[in-house]
Amino acid sequence: MRVSTLLETDPATDIAEQVLREAYRRMGMNLDVVRLPAERALVSANDGMMDGELYRKIGIERDYPNLMIVPVPLLTYEIVIFTLGTSFVVNGWESLRPFTIGFIRGIKIVEQNTQGMHIEPVATMMQALQKMTMGRTDVVVGNRVSGLAMAKTLKLADIRVLQPPLATFPVFHYLHKKHEALIPKLSAVLQQMQKDKVIERIQKTILGEE
């Protein structure tokens, strides 16, 4: 199975990849993950050039109707605001309106909720954080785990996460409709992994919580 995902390696992607690699292994199948820009990853999966998309939030099938959800959550995503010195009261997405916002292009929840605002979309979290350090954006919006991991890689000790999160939601694996027959079996395998706490162990190992 060849599935697409975001360009950048980060802990959230690593969790989803390891969980699904194990699930497919239990089904006697191999998983090949292809990293692409976020929008192209979705289009490639929807067009059938890929067999599916590694992980996305529920509802993506409304815009990409050839994608079918595997209805077992892989992990929980937290969309937060990262800043370098900028501080303000977070009261939903409208709190961002006075600022120039960096984020990864193709992350639909951010694109939809920042329409009409001052935005600077880029290909990777690394680029988003670097733009903020250069003063070209005021804030970066993205996944908490991914942003903190990249801030650590870039040695940006002054990065702060504002509370509360803008959104918290589970993410799911999606398959192209040509693989619809796999969904019941894959769901059952993932549910068993959930029950046996295999998914939880993978998450803790990757996040260094073991």
PDB file of C-alpha atoms in Angstrom:
ATOM      1  CA  MET A   1       0.000   0.000   0.000  1.00  0.00           C
ATOM      2  CA  ARG A   2       1.388   3.385  -1.008  1.00  0.00           C
ATOM      3  CA  VAL A   3      -0.092   6.272   0.980  1.00  0.00           C
ATOM      4  CA  SER A   4       0.708   9.971   0.966  1.00  0.00           C
ATOM      5  CA  THR A   5       1.406  12.273   3.880  1.00  0.00           C
ATOM      6  CA  LEU A   6       2.906  15.662   4.708  1.00  0.00           C
ATOM      7  CA  LEU A   7       6.448  16.516   3.605  1.00  0.00           C
ATOM      8  CA  GLU A   8       7.965  16.953   7.010  1.00  0.00           C
ATOM      9  CA  THR A   9       8.848  14.242   9.488  1.00  0.00           C
ATOM     10  CA  ASP A  10       7.314  14.992  12.883  1.00  0.00           C
ATOM     11  CA  PRO A  11       6.120  12.962  15.882  1.00  0.00           C
ATOM     12  CA  ALA A  12       2.426  13.011  14.882  1.00  0.00           C
ATOM     13  CA  THR A  13       3.250  11.586  11.447  1.00  0.00           C
ATOM     14  CA  ASP A  14       5.643   9.068  13.011  1.00  0.00           C
ATOM     15  CA  ILE A  15       2.871   7.838  15.328  1.00  0.00           C
ATOM     16  CA  ALA A  16       0.367   7.422  12.482  1.00  0.00           C
ATOM     17  CA  GLU A  17       2.979   5.709  10.299  1.00  0.00           C
ATOM     18  CA  GLN A  18       4.074   3.227  12.962  1.00  0.00           C
ATOM     19  CA  VAL A  19       0.494   2.395  13.976  1.00  0.00           C
ATOM     20  CA  LEU A  20      -0.536   1.757  10.371  1.00  0.00           C
ATOM     21  CA  ARG A  21       2.667  -0.082   9.489  1.00  0.00           C
ATOM     22  CA  GLU A  22       1.893  -2.517  12.307  1.00  0.00           C
ATOM     23  CA  ALA A  23      -1.784  -2.788  11.311  1.00  0.00           C
ATOM     24  CA  TYR A  24      -0.948  -3.590   7.689  1.00  0.00           C
ATOM     25  CA  ARG A  25       1.763  -6.031   8.817  1.00  0.00           C
ATOM     26  CA  ARG A  26      -0.899  -7.929  10.769  1.00  0.00           C
ATOM     27  CA  MET A  27      -2.870  -8.138   7.528  1.00  0.00           C
ATOM     28  CA  GLY A  28       0.148  -9.461   5.634  1.00  0.00           C
ATOM     29  CA  MET A  29       0.699  -6.199   3.747  1.00  0.00           C
ATOM     30  CA  ASN A  30       3.510  -3.639   3.504  1.00  0.00           C
ATOM     31  CA  LEU A  31       3.089   0.123   3.883  1.00  0.00           C
ATOM     32  CA  ASP A  32       5.033   2.609   1.752  1.00  0.00           C
ATOM     33  CA  VAL A  33       4.670   6.251   2.877  1.00  0.00           C
ATOM     34  CA  VAL A  34       5.274   8.962   0.260  1.00  0.00           C
ATOM     35  CA  ARG A  35       5.883  12.501   1.543  1.00  0.00           C
ATOM     36  CA  LEU A  36       4.352  15.312  -0.500  1.00  0.00           C
ATOM     37  CA  PRO A  37       3.217  18.927   0.012  1.00  0.00           C
ATOM     38  CA  ALA A  38      -0.033  18.805   2.008  1.00  0.00           C
ATOM     39  CA  GLU A  39      -2.433  19.715  -0.806  1.00  0.00           C
ATOM     40  CA  ARG A  40      -0.722  17.448  -3.339  1.00  0.00           C
ATOM     41  CA  ALA A  41      -0.820  14.577  -0.833  1.00  0.00           C
ATOM     42  CA  LEU A  42      -4.611  14.833  -0.701  1.00  0.00           C
ATOM     43  CA  VAL A  43      -5.059  15.258  -4.453  1.00  0.00           C
ATOM     44  CA  SER A  44      -2.791  12.271  -5.198  1.00  0.00           C
ATOM     45  CA  ALA A  45      -4.762  10.080  -2.787  1.00  0.00           C
ATOM     46  CA  ASN A  46      -8.125  11.295  -4.116  1.00  0.00           C
ATOM     47  CA  ASP A  47      -7.066  10.760  -7.742  1.00  0.00           C
ATOM     48  CA  GLY A  48      -5.970   7.187  -7.009  1.00  0.00           C
ATOM     49  CA  MET A  49      -2.286   7.833  -7.739  1.00  0.00           C
ATOM     50  CA  MET A  50      -1.832   6.809  -4.104  1.00  0.00           C
ATOM     51  CA  ASP A  51      -3.764   4.103  -2.276  1.00  0.00           C
ATOM     52  CA  GLY A  52      -4.748   6.503   0.484  1.00  0.00           C
ATOM     53  CA  GLU A  53      -3.763   9.287   2.865  1.00  0.00           C
ATOM     54  CA  LEU A  54      -1.853   8.470   6.059  1.00  0.00           C
ATOM     55  CA  TYR A  55      -4.001  10.610   8.380  1.00  0.00           C
ATOM     56  CA  ARG A  56      -6.413  13.530   8.260  1.00  0.00           C
ATOM     57  CA  LYS A  57      -9.285  14.935  10.296  1.00  0.00           C
ATOM     58  CA  ILE A  58     -12.805  13.657   9.826  1.00  0.00           C
ATOM     59  CA  GLY A  59     -14.778  15.345   7.042  1.00  0.00           C
ATOM     60  CA  ILE A  60     -11.997  15.601   4.457  1.00  0.00           C
ATOM     61  CA  GLU A  61     -14.092  13.311   2.243  1.00  0.00           C
ATOM     62  CA  ARG A  62     -16.512  16.190   1.622  1.00  0.00           C
ATOM     63  CA  ASP A  63     -13.903  17.883  -0.569  1.00  0.00           C
ATOM     64  CA  TYR A  64     -12.135  14.690  -1.668  1.00  0.00           C
ATOM     65  CA  PRO A  65     -15.033  12.300  -2.365  1.00  0.00           C
ATOM     66  CA  ASN A  66     -12.899   9.353  -3.496  1.00  0.00           C
ATOM     67  CA  LEU A  67     -11.386   9.052  -0.005  1.00  0.00           C
ATOM     68  CA  MET A  68     -13.032   6.755   2.535  1.00  0.00           C
ATOM     69  CA  ILE A  69     -12.395   6.924   6.274  1.00  0.00           C
ATOM     70  CA  VAL A  70     -11.081   4.023   8.333  1.00  0.00           C
ATOM     71  CA  PRO A  71     -13.133   4.874  11.432  1.00  0.00           C
ATOM     72  CA  VAL A  72     -10.616   4.199  14.213  1.00  0.00           C
ATOM     73  CA  PRO A  73      -8.692   7.260  15.517  1.00  0.00           C
ATOM     74  CA  LEU A  74      -4.892   7.063  15.272  1.00  0.00           C
ATOM     75  CA  LEU A  75      -4.119  10.001  17.584  1.00  0.00           C
ATOM     76  CA  THR A  76      -5.512  13.323  18.798  1.00  0.00           C
ATOM     77  CA  TYR A  77      -4.416  16.498  17.062  1.00  0.00           C
ATOM     78  CA  GLU A  78      -4.220  19.843  18.868  1.00  0.00           C
ATOM     79  CA  ILE A  79      -4.107  22.990  16.739  1.00  0.00           C
ATOM     80  CA  VAL A  80      -2.382  25.710  18.759  1.00  0.00           C
ATOM     81  CA  ILE A  81      -0.798  29.147  18.353  1.00  0.00           C
ATOM     82  CA  PHE A  82       3.000  29.385  18.579  1.00  0.00           C
ATOM     83  CA  THR A  83       4.555  32.781  19.313  1.00  0.00           C
ATOM     84  CA  LEU A  84       7.896  34.447  19.913  1.00  0.00           C
ATOM     85  CA  GLY A  85       7.101  37.246  22.357  1.00  0.00           C
ATOM     86  CA  THR A  86       3.629  38.010  20.990  1.00  0.00           C
ATOM     87  CA  SER A  87       1.056  37.429  23.728  1.00  0.00           C
ATOM     88  CA  PHE A  88      -2.722  37.856  23.666  1.00  0.00           C
ATOM     89  CA  VAL A  89      -5.898  36.298  24.994  1.00  0.00           C
ATOM     90  CA  VAL A  90      -6.929  33.352  22.795  1.00  0.00           C
ATOM     91  CA  ASN A  91     -10.665  33.420  22.181  1.00  0.00           C
ATOM     92  CA  GLY A  92     -11.100  31.246  19.127  1.00  0.00           C
ATOM     93  CA  TRP A  93      -9.890  31.798  15.573  1.00  0.00           C
ATOM     94  CA  GLU A  94     -10.981  35.471  15.508  1.00  0.00           C
ATOM     95  CA  SER A  95      -8.192  36.165  18.018  1.00  0.00           C
ATOM     96  CA  LEU A  96      -5.781  35.781  15.089  1.00  0.00           C
ATOM     97  CA  ARG A  97      -7.258  38.533  12.923  1.00  0.00           C
ATOM     98  CA  PRO A  98      -4.860  41.354  13.964  1.00  0.00           C
ATOM     99  CA  PHE A  99      -1.779  39.208  13.219  1.00  0.00           C
ATOM    100  CA  THR A 100       0.148  37.812  10.279  1.00  0.00           C
ATOM    101  CA  ILE A 101      -0.264  34.050  10.484  1.00  0.00           C
ATOM    102  CA  GLY A 102       2.125  31.362   9.311  1.00  0.00           C
ATOM    103  CA  PHE A 103       0.949  27.789   8.742  1.00  0.00           C
ATOM    104  CA  ILE A 104       1.499  24.742   6.547  1.00  0.00           C
ATOM    105  CA  ARG A 105      -0.287  25.089   3.212  1.00  0.00           C
ATOM    106  CA  GLY A 106      -2.948  22.398   2.723  1.00  0.00           C
ATOM    107  CA  ILE A 107      -3.903  22.042   6.411  1.00  0.00           C
ATOM    108  CA  LYS A 108      -7.605  22.490   5.756  1.00  0.00           C
ATOM    109  CA  ILE A 109      -8.824  23.464   9.223  1.00  0.00           C
ATOM    110  CA  VAL A 110      -6.339  26.356   9.328  1.00  0.00           C
ATOM    111  CA  GLU A 111      -7.052  27.472   5.753  1.00  0.00           C
ATOM    112  CA  GLN A 112     -10.811  27.480   6.364  1.00  0.00           C
ATOM    113  CA  ASN A 113     -10.653  29.378   9.651  1.00  0.00           C
ATOM    114  CA  THR A 114      -8.184  32.073   8.556  1.00  0.00           C
ATOM    115  CA  GLN A 115      -9.909  33.156   5.342  1.00  0.00           C
ATOM    116  CA  GLY A 116      -9.708  36.924   4.932  1.00  0.00           C
ATOM    117  CA  MET A 117      -6.879  37.229   7.477  1.00  0.00           C
ATOM    118  CA  HIS A 118      -3.214  38.081   6.890  1.00  0.00           C
ATOM    119  CA  ILE A 119      -1.740  34.669   6.068  1.00  0.00           C
ATOM    120  CA  GLU A 120       1.680  33.354   5.024  1.00  0.00           C
ATOM    121  CA  PRO A 121       1.238  29.673   4.062  1.00  0.00           C
ATOM    122  CA  VAL A 122       4.427  27.631   3.551  1.00  0.00           C
ATOM    123  CA  ALA A 123       5.331  24.011   2.779  1.00  0.00           C
ATOM    124  CA  THR A 124       6.721  22.915   6.161  1.00  0.00           C
ATOM    125  CA  MET A 125       6.609  23.701   9.873  1.00  0.00           C
ATOM    126  CA  MET A 126      10.332  24.452   9.697  1.00  0.00           C
ATOM    127  CA  GLN A 127       9.706  27.221   7.164  1.00  0.00           C
ATOM    128  CA  ALA A 128       6.782  28.578   9.191  1.00  0.00           C
ATOM    129  CA  LEU A 129       8.845  28.857  12.388  1.00  0.00           C
ATOM    130  CA  GLN A 130      11.849  30.308  10.538  1.00  0.00           C
ATOM    131  CA  LYS A 131       9.643  33.013   8.975  1.00  0.00           C
ATOM    132  CA  MET A 132       8.393  33.928  12.447  1.00  0.00           C
ATOM    133  CA  THR A 133      11.962  34.187  13.801  1.00  0.00           C
ATOM    134  CA  MET A 134      12.757  36.576  10.914  1.00  0.00           C
ATOM    135  CA  GLY A 135       9.751  38.754  11.847  1.00  0.00           C
ATOM    136  CA  ARG A 136       7.834  37.989   8.665  1.00  0.00           C
ATOM    137  CA  THR A 137       4.912  36.545  10.652  1.00  0.00           C
ATOM    138  CA  ASP A 138       3.616  37.237  14.156  1.00  0.00           C
ATOM    139  CA  VAL A 139       2.351  33.749  14.969  1.00  0.00           C
ATOM    140  CA  VAL A 140       2.408  30.203  13.626  1.00  0.00           C
ATOM    141  CA  VAL A 141      -0.669  27.977  13.805  1.00  0.00           C
ATOM    142  CA  GLY A 142      -0.231  24.211  13.706  1.00  0.00           C
ATOM    143  CA  ASN A 143      -0.145  20.900  15.518  1.00  0.00           C
ATOM    144  CA  ARG A 144       1.275  21.212  19.040  1.00  0.00           C
ATOM    145  CA  VAL A 145       3.452  18.076  18.877  1.00  0.00           C
ATOM    146  CA  SER A 146       4.831  18.904  15.420  1.00  0.00           C
ATOM    147  CA  GLY A 147       5.592  22.530  16.262  1.00  0.00           C
ATOM    148  CA  LEU A 148       7.324  21.780  19.562  1.00  0.00           C
ATOM    149  CA  ALA A 149       9.423  19.049  17.959  1.00  0.00           C
ATOM    150  CA  MET A 150      10.532  21.395  15.167  1.00  0.00           C
ATOM    151  CA  ALA A 151      11.215  24.243  17.637  1.00  0.00           C
ATOM    152  CA  LYS A 152      13.501  21.848  19.520  1.00  0.00           C
ATOM    153  CA  THR A 153      15.273  20.851  16.286  1.00  0.00           C
ATOM    154  CA  LEU A 154      15.781  24.533  15.402  1.00  0.00           C
ATOM    155  CA  LYS A 155      16.872  25.298  18.995  1.00  0.00           C
ATOM    156  CA  LEU A 156      14.157  27.942  19.390  1.00  0.00           C
ATOM    157  CA  ALA A 157      13.955  27.937  23.183  1.00  0.00           C
ATOM    158  CA  ASP A 158      11.773  31.082  23.301  1.00  0.00           C
ATOM    159  CA  ILE A 159       8.821  29.600  21.386  1.00  0.00           C
ATOM    160  CA  ARG A 160       5.627  29.707  23.457  1.00  0.00           C
ATOM    161  CA  VAL A 161       2.337  27.885  22.999  1.00  0.00           C
ATOM    162  CA  LEU A 162      -0.709  30.024  23.803  1.00  0.00           C
ATOM    163  CA  GLN A 163      -3.666  28.440  25.550  1.00  0.00           C
ATOM    164  CA  PRO A 164      -6.289  27.184  24.987  1.00  0.00           C
ATOM    165  CA  PRO A 165      -5.899  25.229  21.717  1.00  0.00           C
ATOM    166  CA  LEU A 166      -7.853  26.524  18.726  1.00  0.00           C
ATOM    167  CA  ALA A 167      -9.085  22.991  17.995  1.00  0.00           C
ATOM    168  CA  THR A 168      -8.700  19.461  19.298  1.00  0.00           C
ATOM    169  CA  PHE A 169      -9.795  16.484  17.223  1.00  0.00           C
ATOM    170  CA  PRO A 170      -8.929  12.863  16.382  1.00  0.00           C
ATOM    171  CA  VAL A 171      -7.297  12.020  13.037  1.00  0.00           C
ATOM    172  CA  PHE A 172      -8.005   8.988  10.867  1.00  0.00           C
ATOM    173  CA  HIS A 173      -6.507   6.953   8.034  1.00  0.00           C
ATOM    174  CA  TYR A 174      -8.188   7.356   4.637  1.00  0.00           C
ATOM    175  CA  LEU A 175      -8.199   4.915   1.720  1.00  0.00           C
ATOM    176  CA  HIS A 176      -9.048   5.480  -1.925  1.00  0.00           C
ATOM    177  CA  LYS A 177     -12.468   4.004  -2.716  1.00  0.00           C
ATOM    178  CA  LYS A 178     -10.843   1.244  -4.831  1.00  0.00           C
ATOM    179  CA  HIS A 179      -9.726  -0.264  -1.487  1.00  0.00           C
ATOM    180  CA  GLU A 180     -13.143  -0.048   0.196  1.00  0.00           C
ATOM    181  CA  ALA A 181     -13.114  -3.820   0.804  1.00  0.00           C
ATOM    182  CA  LEU A 182     -10.090  -3.442   3.118  1.00  0.00           C
ATOM    183  CA  ILE A 183     -11.821  -1.030   5.521  1.00  0.00           C
ATOM    184  CA  PRO A 184     -13.709  -3.549   7.722  1.00  0.00           C
ATOM    185  CA  LYS A 185     -10.629  -5.748   8.262  1.00  0.00           C
ATOM    186  CA  LEU A 186      -8.290  -2.810   8.834  1.00  0.00           C
ATOM    187  CA  SER A 187     -10.775  -1.270  11.280  1.00  0.00           C
ATOM    188  CA  ALA A 188     -10.961  -4.548  13.214  1.00  0.00           C
ATOM    189  CA  VAL A 189      -7.148  -4.781  13.389  1.00  0.00           C
ATOM    190  CA  LEU A 190      -6.852  -1.171  14.619  1.00  0.00           C
ATOM    191  CA  GLN A 191      -9.597  -1.706  17.199  1.00  0.00           C
ATOM    192  CA  GLN A 192      -7.723  -4.755  18.527  1.00  0.00           C
ATOM    193  CA  MET A 193      -4.488  -2.711  18.677  1.00  0.00           C
ATOM    194  CA  GLN A 194      -6.408  -0.025  20.567  1.00  0.00           C
ATOM    195  CA  LYS A 195      -7.845  -2.583  22.990  1.00  0.00           C
ATOM    196  CA  ASP A 196      -4.404  -4.135  23.590  1.00  0.00           C
ATOM    197  CA  LYS A 197      -2.944  -0.629  24.159  1.00  0.00           C
ATOM    198  CA  VAL A 198      -0.514  -1.092  21.243  1.00  0.00           C
ATOM    199  CA  ILE A 199      -1.478   2.316  19.816  1.00  0.00           C
ATOM    200  CA  GLU A 200      -0.993   3.960  23.218  1.00  0.00           C
ATOM    201  CA  ARG A 201       2.463   2.356  23.590  1.00  0.00           C
ATOM    202  CA  ILE A 202       3.540   3.574  20.140  1.00  0.00           C
ATOM    203  CA  GLN A 203       2.393   7.118  21.015  1.00  0.00           C
ATOM    204  CA  LYS A 204       4.251   7.119  24.350  1.00  0.00           C
ATOM    205  CA  THR A 205       7.442   5.719  22.836  1.00  0.00           C
ATOM    206  CA  ILE A 206       7.563   8.337  20.063  1.00  0.00           C
ATOM    207  CA  LEU A 207       6.683  11.208  22.421  1.00  0.00           C
ATOM    208  CA  GLY A 208       9.316  10.025  24.921  1.00  0.00           C
ATOM    209  CA  GLU A 209       6.750   9.363  27.641  1.00  0.00           C
ATOM    210  CA  GLU A 210       7.758   5.759  28.254  1.00  0.00           C
TER     211      GLU A 210
END
